[in-house]
PDB file of C-alpha atoms in Angstrom:
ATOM      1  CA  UNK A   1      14.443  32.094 -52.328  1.00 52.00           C
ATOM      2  CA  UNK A   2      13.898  28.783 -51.261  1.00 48.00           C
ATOM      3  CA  UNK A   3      11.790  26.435 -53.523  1.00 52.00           C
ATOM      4  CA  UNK A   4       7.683  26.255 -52.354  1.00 50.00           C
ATOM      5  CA  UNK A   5       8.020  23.007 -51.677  1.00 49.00           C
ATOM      6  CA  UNK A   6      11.306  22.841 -49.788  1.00 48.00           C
ATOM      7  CA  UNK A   7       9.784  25.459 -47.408  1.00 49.00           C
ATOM      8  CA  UNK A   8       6.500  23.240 -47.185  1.00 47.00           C
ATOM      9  CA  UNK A   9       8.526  20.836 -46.097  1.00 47.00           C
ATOM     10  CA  UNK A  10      10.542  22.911 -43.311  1.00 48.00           C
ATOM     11  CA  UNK A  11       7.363  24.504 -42.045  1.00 49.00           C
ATOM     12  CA  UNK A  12       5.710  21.028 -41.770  1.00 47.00           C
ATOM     13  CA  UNK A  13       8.894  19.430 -39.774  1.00 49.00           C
ATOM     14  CA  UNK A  14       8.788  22.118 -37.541  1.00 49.00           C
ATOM     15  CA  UNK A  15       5.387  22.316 -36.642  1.00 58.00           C
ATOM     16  CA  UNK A  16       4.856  18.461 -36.317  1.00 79.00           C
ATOM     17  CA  UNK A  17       2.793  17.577 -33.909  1.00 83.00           C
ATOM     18  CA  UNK A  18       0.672  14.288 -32.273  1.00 85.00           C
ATOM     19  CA  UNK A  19      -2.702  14.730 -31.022  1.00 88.00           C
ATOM     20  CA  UNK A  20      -4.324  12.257 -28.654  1.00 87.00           C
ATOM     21  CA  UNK A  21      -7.966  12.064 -27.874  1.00 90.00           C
ATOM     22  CA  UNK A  22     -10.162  10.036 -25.335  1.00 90.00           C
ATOM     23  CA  UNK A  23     -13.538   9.847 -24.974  1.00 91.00           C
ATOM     24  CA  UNK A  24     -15.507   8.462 -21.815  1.00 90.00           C
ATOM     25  CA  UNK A  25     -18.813   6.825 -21.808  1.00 89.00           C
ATOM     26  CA  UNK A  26     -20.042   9.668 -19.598  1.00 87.00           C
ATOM     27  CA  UNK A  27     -19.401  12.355 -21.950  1.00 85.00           C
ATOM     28  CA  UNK A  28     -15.830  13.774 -20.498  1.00 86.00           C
ATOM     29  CA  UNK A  29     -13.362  14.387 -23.571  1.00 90.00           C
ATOM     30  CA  UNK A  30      -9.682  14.883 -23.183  1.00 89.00           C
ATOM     31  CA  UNK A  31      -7.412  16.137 -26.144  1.00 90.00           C
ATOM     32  CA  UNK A  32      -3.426  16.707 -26.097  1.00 86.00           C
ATOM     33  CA  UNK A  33      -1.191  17.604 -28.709  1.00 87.00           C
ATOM     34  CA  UNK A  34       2.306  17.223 -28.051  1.00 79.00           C
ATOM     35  CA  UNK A  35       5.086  17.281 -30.182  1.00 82.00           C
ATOM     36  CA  UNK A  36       6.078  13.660 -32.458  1.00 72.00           C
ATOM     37  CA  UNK A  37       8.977  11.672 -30.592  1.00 69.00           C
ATOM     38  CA  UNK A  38      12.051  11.264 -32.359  1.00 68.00           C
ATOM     39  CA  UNK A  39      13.027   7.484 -32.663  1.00 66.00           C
ATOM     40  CA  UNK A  40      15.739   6.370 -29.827  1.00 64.00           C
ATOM     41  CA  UNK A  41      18.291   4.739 -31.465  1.00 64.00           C
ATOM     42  CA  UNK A  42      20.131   3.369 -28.173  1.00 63.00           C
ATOM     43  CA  UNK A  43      20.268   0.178 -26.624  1.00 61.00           C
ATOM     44  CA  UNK A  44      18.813   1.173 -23.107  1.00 59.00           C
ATOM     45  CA  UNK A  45      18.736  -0.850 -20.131  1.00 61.00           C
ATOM     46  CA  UNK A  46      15.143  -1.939 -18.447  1.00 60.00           C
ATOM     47  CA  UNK A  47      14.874  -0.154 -14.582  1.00 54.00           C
ATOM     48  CA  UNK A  48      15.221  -2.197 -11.943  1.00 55.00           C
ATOM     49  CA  UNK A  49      11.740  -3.969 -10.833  1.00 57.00           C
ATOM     50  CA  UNK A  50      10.314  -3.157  -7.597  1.00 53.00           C
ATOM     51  CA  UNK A  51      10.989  -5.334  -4.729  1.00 55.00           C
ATOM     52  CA  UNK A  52       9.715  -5.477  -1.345  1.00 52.00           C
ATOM     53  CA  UNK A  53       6.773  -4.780   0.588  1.00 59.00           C
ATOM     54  CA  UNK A  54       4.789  -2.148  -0.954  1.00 63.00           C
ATOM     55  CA  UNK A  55       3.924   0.975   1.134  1.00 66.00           C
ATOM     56  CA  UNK A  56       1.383   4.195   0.077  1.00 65.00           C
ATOM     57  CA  UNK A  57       2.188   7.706   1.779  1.00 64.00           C
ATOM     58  CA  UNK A  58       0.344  10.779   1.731  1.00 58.00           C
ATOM     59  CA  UNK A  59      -3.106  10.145   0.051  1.00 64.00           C
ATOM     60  CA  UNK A  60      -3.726   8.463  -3.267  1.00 72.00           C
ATOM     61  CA  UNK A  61      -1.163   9.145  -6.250  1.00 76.00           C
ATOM     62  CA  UNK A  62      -2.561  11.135  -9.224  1.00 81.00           C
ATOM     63  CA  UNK A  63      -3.136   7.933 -11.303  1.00 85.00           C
ATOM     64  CA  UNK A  64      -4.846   6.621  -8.168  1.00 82.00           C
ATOM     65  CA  UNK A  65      -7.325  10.121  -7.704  1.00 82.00           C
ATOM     66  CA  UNK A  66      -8.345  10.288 -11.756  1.00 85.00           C
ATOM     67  CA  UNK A  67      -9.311   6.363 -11.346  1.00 86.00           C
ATOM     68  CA  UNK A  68     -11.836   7.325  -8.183  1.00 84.00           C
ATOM     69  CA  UNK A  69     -12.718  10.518 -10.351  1.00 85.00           C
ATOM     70  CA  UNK A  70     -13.616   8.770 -13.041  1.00 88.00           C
ATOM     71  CA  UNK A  71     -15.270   5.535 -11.556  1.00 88.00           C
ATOM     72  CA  UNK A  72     -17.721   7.450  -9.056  1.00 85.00           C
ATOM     73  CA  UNK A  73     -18.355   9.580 -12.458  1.00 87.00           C
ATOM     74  CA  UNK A  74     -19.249   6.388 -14.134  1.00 90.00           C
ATOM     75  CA  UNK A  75     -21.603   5.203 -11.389  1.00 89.00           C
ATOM     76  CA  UNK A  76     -23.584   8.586 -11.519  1.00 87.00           C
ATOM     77  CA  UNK A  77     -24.134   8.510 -14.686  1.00 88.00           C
ATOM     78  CA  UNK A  78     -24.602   4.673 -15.625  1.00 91.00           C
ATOM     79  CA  UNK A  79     -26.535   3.846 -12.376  1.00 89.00           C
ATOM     80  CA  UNK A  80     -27.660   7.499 -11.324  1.00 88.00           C
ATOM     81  CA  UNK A  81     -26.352   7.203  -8.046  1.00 82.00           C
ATOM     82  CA  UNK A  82     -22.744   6.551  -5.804  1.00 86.00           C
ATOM     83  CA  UNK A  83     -23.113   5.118  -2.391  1.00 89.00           C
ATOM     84  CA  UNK A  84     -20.153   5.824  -0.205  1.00 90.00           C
ATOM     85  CA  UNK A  85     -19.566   3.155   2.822  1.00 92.00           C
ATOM     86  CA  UNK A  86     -17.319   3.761   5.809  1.00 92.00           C
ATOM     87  CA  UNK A  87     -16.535   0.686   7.348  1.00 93.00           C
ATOM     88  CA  UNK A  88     -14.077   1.438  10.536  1.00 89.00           C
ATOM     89  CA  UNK A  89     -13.091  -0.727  13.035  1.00 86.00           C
ATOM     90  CA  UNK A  90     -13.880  -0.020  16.860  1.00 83.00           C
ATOM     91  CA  UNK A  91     -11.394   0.735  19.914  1.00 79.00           C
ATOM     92  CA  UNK A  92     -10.712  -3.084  20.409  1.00 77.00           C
ATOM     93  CA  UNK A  93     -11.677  -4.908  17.093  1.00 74.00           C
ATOM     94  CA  UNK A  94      -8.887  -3.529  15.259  1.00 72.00           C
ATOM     95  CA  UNK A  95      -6.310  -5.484  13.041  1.00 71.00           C
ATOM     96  CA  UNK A  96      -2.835  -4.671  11.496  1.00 72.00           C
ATOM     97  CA  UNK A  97      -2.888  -3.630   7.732  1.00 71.00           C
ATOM     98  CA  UNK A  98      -2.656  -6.858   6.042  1.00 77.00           C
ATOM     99  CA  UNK A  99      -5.025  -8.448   8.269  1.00 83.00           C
ATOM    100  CA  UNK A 100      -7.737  -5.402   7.654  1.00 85.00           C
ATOM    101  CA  UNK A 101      -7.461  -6.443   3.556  1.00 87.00           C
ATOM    102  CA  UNK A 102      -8.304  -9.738   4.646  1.00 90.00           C
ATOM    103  CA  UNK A 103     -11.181  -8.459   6.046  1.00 92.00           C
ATOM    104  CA  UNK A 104     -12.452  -6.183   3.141  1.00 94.00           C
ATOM    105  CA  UNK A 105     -11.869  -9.360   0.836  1.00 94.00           C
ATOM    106  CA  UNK A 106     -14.630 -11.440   3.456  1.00 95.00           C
ATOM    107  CA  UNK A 107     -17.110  -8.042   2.957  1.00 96.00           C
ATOM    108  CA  UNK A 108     -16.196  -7.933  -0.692  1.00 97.00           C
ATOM    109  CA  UNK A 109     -17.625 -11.506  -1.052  1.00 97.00           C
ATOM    110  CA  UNK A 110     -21.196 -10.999   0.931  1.00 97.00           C
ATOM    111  CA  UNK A 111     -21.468  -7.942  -1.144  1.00 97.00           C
ATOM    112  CA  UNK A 112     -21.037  -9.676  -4.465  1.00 96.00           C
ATOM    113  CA  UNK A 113     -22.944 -12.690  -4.214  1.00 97.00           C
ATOM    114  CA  UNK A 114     -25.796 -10.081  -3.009  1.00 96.00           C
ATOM    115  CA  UNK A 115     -25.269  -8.098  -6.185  1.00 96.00           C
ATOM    116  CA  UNK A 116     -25.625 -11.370  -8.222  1.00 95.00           C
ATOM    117  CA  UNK A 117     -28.626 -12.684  -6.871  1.00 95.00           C
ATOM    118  CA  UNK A 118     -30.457  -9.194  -6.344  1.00 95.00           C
ATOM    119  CA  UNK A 119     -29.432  -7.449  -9.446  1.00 92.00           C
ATOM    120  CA  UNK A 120     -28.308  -8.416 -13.144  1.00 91.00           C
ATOM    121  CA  UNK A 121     -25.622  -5.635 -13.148  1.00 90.00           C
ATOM    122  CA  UNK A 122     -21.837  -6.877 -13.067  1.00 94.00           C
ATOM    123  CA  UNK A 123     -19.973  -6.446  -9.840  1.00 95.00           C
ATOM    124  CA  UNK A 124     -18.755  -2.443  -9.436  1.00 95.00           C
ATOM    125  CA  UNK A 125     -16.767  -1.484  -6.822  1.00 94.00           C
ATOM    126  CA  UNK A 126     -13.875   0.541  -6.001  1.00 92.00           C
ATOM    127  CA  UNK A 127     -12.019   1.207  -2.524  1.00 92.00           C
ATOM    128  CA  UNK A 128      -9.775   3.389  -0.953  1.00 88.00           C
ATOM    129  CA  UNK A 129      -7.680   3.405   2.595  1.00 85.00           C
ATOM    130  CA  UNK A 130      -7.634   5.979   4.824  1.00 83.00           C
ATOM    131  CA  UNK A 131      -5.566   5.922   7.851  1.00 79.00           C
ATOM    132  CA  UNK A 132      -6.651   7.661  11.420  1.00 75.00           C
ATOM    133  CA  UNK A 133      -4.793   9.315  13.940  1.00 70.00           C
ATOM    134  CA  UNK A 134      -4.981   6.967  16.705  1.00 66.00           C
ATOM    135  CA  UNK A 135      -2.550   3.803  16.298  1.00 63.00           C
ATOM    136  CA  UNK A 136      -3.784   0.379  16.943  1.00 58.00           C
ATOM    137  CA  UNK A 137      -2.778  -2.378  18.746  1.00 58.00           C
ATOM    138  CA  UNK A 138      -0.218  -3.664  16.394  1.00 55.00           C
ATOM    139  CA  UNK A 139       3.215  -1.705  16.731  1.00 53.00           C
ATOM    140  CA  UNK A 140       3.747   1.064  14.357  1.00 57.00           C
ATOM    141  CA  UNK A 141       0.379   0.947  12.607  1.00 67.00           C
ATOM    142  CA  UNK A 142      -2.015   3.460  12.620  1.00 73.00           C
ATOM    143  CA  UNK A 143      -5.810   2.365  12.410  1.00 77.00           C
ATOM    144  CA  UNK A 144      -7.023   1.999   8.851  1.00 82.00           C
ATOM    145  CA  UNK A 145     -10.238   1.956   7.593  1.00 84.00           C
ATOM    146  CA  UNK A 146     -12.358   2.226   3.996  1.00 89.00           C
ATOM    147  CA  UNK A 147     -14.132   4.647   1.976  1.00 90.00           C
ATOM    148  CA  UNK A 148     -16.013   1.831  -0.787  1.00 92.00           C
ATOM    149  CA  UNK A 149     -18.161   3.133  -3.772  1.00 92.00           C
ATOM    150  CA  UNK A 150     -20.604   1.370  -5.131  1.00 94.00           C
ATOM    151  CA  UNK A 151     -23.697   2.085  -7.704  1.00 92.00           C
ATOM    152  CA  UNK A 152     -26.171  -0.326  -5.981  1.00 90.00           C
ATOM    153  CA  UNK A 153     -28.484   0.590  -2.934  1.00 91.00           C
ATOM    154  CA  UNK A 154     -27.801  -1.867  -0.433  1.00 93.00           C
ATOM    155  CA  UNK A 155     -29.886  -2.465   3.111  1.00 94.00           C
ATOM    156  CA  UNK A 156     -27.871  -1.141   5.619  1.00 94.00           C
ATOM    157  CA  UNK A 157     -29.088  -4.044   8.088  1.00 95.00           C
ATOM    158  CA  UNK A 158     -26.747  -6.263   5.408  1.00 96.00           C
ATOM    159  CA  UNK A 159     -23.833  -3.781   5.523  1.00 96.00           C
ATOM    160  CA  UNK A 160     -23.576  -3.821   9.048  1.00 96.00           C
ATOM    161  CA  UNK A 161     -24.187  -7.724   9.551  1.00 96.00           C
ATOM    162  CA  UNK A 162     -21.783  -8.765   6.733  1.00 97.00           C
ATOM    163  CA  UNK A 163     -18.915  -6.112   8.281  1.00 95.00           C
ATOM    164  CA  UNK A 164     -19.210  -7.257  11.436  1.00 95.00           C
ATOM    165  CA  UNK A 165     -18.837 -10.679  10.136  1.00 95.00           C
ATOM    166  CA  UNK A 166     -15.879 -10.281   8.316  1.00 94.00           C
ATOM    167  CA  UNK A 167     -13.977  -8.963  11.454  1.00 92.00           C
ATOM    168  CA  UNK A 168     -15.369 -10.016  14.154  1.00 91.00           C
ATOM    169  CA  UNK A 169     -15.512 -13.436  13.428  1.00 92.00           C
ATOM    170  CA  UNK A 170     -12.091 -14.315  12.073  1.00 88.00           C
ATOM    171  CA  UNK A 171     -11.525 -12.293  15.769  1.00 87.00           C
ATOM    172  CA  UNK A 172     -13.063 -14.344  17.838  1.00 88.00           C
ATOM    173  CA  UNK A 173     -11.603 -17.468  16.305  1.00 88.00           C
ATOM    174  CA  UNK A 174      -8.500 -16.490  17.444  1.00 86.00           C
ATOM    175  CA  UNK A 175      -9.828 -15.573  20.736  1.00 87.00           C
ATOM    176  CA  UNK A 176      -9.173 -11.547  19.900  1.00 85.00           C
ATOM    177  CA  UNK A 177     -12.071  -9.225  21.656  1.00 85.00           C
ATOM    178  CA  UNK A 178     -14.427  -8.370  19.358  1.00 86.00           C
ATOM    179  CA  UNK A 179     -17.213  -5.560  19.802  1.00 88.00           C
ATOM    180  CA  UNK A 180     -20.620  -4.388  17.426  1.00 92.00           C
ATOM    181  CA  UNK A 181     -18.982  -2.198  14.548  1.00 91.00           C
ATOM    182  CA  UNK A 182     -21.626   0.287  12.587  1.00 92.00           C
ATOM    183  CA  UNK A 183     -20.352   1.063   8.941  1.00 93.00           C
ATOM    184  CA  UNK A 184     -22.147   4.439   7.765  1.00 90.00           C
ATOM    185  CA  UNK A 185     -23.496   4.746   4.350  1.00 88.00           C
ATOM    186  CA  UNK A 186     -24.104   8.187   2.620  1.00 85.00           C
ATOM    187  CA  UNK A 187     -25.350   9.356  -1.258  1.00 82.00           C
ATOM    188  CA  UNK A 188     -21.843  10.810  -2.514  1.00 73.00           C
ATOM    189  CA  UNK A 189     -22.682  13.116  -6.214  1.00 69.00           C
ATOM    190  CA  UNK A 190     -19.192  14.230  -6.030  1.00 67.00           C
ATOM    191  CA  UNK A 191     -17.860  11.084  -4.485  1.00 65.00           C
ATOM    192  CA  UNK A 192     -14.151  11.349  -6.173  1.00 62.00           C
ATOM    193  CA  UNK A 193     -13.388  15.131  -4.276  1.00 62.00           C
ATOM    194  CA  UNK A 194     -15.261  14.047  -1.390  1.00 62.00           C
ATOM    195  CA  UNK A 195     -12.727  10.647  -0.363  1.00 67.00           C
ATOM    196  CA  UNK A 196      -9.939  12.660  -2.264  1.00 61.00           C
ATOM    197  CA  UNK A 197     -10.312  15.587   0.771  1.00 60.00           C
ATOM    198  CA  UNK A 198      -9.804  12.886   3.374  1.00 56.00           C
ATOM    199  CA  UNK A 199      -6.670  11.299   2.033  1.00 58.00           C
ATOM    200  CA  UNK A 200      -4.480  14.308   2.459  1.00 57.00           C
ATOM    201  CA  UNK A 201      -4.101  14.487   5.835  1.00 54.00           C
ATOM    202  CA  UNK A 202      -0.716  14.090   7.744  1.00 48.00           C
ATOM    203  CA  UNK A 203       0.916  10.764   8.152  1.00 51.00           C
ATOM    204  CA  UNK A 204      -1.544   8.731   5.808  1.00 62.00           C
ATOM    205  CA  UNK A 205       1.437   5.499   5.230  1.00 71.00           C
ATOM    206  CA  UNK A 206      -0.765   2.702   4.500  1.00 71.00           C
ATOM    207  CA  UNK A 207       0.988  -0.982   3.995  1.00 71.00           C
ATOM    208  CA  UNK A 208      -0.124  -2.914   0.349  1.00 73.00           C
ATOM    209  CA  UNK A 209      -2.126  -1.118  -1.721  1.00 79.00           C
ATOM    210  CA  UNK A 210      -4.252   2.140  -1.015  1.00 81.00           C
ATOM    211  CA  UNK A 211      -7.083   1.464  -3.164  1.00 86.00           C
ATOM    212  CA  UNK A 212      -8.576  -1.537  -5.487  1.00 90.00           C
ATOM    213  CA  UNK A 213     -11.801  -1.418  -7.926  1.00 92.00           C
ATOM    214  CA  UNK A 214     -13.259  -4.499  -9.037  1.00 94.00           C
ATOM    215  CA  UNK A 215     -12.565  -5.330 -12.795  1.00 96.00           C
ATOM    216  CA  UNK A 216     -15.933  -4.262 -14.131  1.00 95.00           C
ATOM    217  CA  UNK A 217     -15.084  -0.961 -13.195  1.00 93.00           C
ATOM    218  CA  UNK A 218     -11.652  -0.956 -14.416  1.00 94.00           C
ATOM    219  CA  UNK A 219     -12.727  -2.109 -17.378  1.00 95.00           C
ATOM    220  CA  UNK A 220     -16.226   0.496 -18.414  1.00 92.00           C
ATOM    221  CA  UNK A 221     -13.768   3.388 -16.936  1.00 90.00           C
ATOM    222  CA  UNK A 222     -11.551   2.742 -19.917  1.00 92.00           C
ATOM    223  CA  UNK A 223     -12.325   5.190 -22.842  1.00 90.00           C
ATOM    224  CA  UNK A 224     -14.604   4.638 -25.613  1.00 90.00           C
ATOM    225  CA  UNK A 225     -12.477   6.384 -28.090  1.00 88.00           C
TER     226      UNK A 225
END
């Protein structure tokens, strides 16, 4: 027979294990155990960086769907309450996908100087692209518009005037037709699922990124333990 401690030793090798644990601030608690990595002792070359324009096809990834998970699960239970705003673009007033970002950015700055005069929260946001059926007028492009969440209750009078700002009037400085644009604005519990269901439909290629949060909201989404 083998010595007690020599076994010990065998049984404890075998069995070794790492466990990982996070904590949220609203209560969800993940744990994993997987088995302890043996050290790589090779010299291994770094993988090439990405280059070129980037592209996101059909719906968000699965890093991109546990971030909306868990920041409209923040806003419910920090703020008690997720407000979901559509803002879409009309049959005329439409603009390619790098032009559309510019126009979030111009909403994305009414919003937050709002939210720091009219509140004494930090700025929380977070935004996804969805992209329609019908194509616009720019080649190749389908018609994008956003799903935003944010924790705040907001006039709608403000929405609409601050949307139709952003694109109309960068529009009709470049002597593009513009037209009245009504975002829509809905209580979303289960916002996460809810924009998560949209975003697997066919042909969803949007051009830069498919969703943004403000850094707030990265940040309190990070776990406490």
């Amino acid at each position: 027979d083998e010595p007690t401690e020599e076994r010990g030793r065998k049984r404890s090798g075998s069995s070794s294990v790492r466990v990982h644990v996070k904590r949220f601030e609203w209560g969800e608690t993940i744990v994993r155990s997987f088995p302890t990595p043996e050290v790589d002792r090779f010299d291994r070359q770094k993988p090439p960086s990405n280059t070129g324009e980037r592209t996101q096809e059909n719906g968000l990834s699965k890093r991109g769907k546990t971030r909306l998970r868990r920041a409209s699960l923040l806003y419910q239970h920090r703020f008690k309450s997720t407000k979901m705003i559509t803002l879409t673009y009309g049959n005329v007033s439409q603009s390619g996908h790098k032009e559309n970002k510019r126009d979030l950015r111009r909403f994305l700055k009414s919003l937050q100087r709002w939210v720091d005069k009219n509140t004494e929260e930090e700025f929380h946001y977070m935004w996804t692209a969805e992209a329609c059926k019908r194509e616009s007028k720019v080649k190749g492009e389908r018609v994008v518009h956003y799903h935003l969440l944010i924790p705040y209750f907001v006039p709608k009078k403000l929405i609409n005037r601050w949307w139709n700002n952003a694109v109309n009037n960068a529009r009709e400085e470049k002597g593009l037709p513009i037209e009245k644009l009504y975002p829509q604005i809905i209580n979303a519990y289960h916002a996460g699922h809810y924009i998560s269901g949209y975003l697997k439909k066919n042909g969803h290629k949007i051009i830069g990124n498919g969703y943004n949060m403000s850094e707030a909201t990265s940040k309190a989404i990070q776990p406490t333990f």
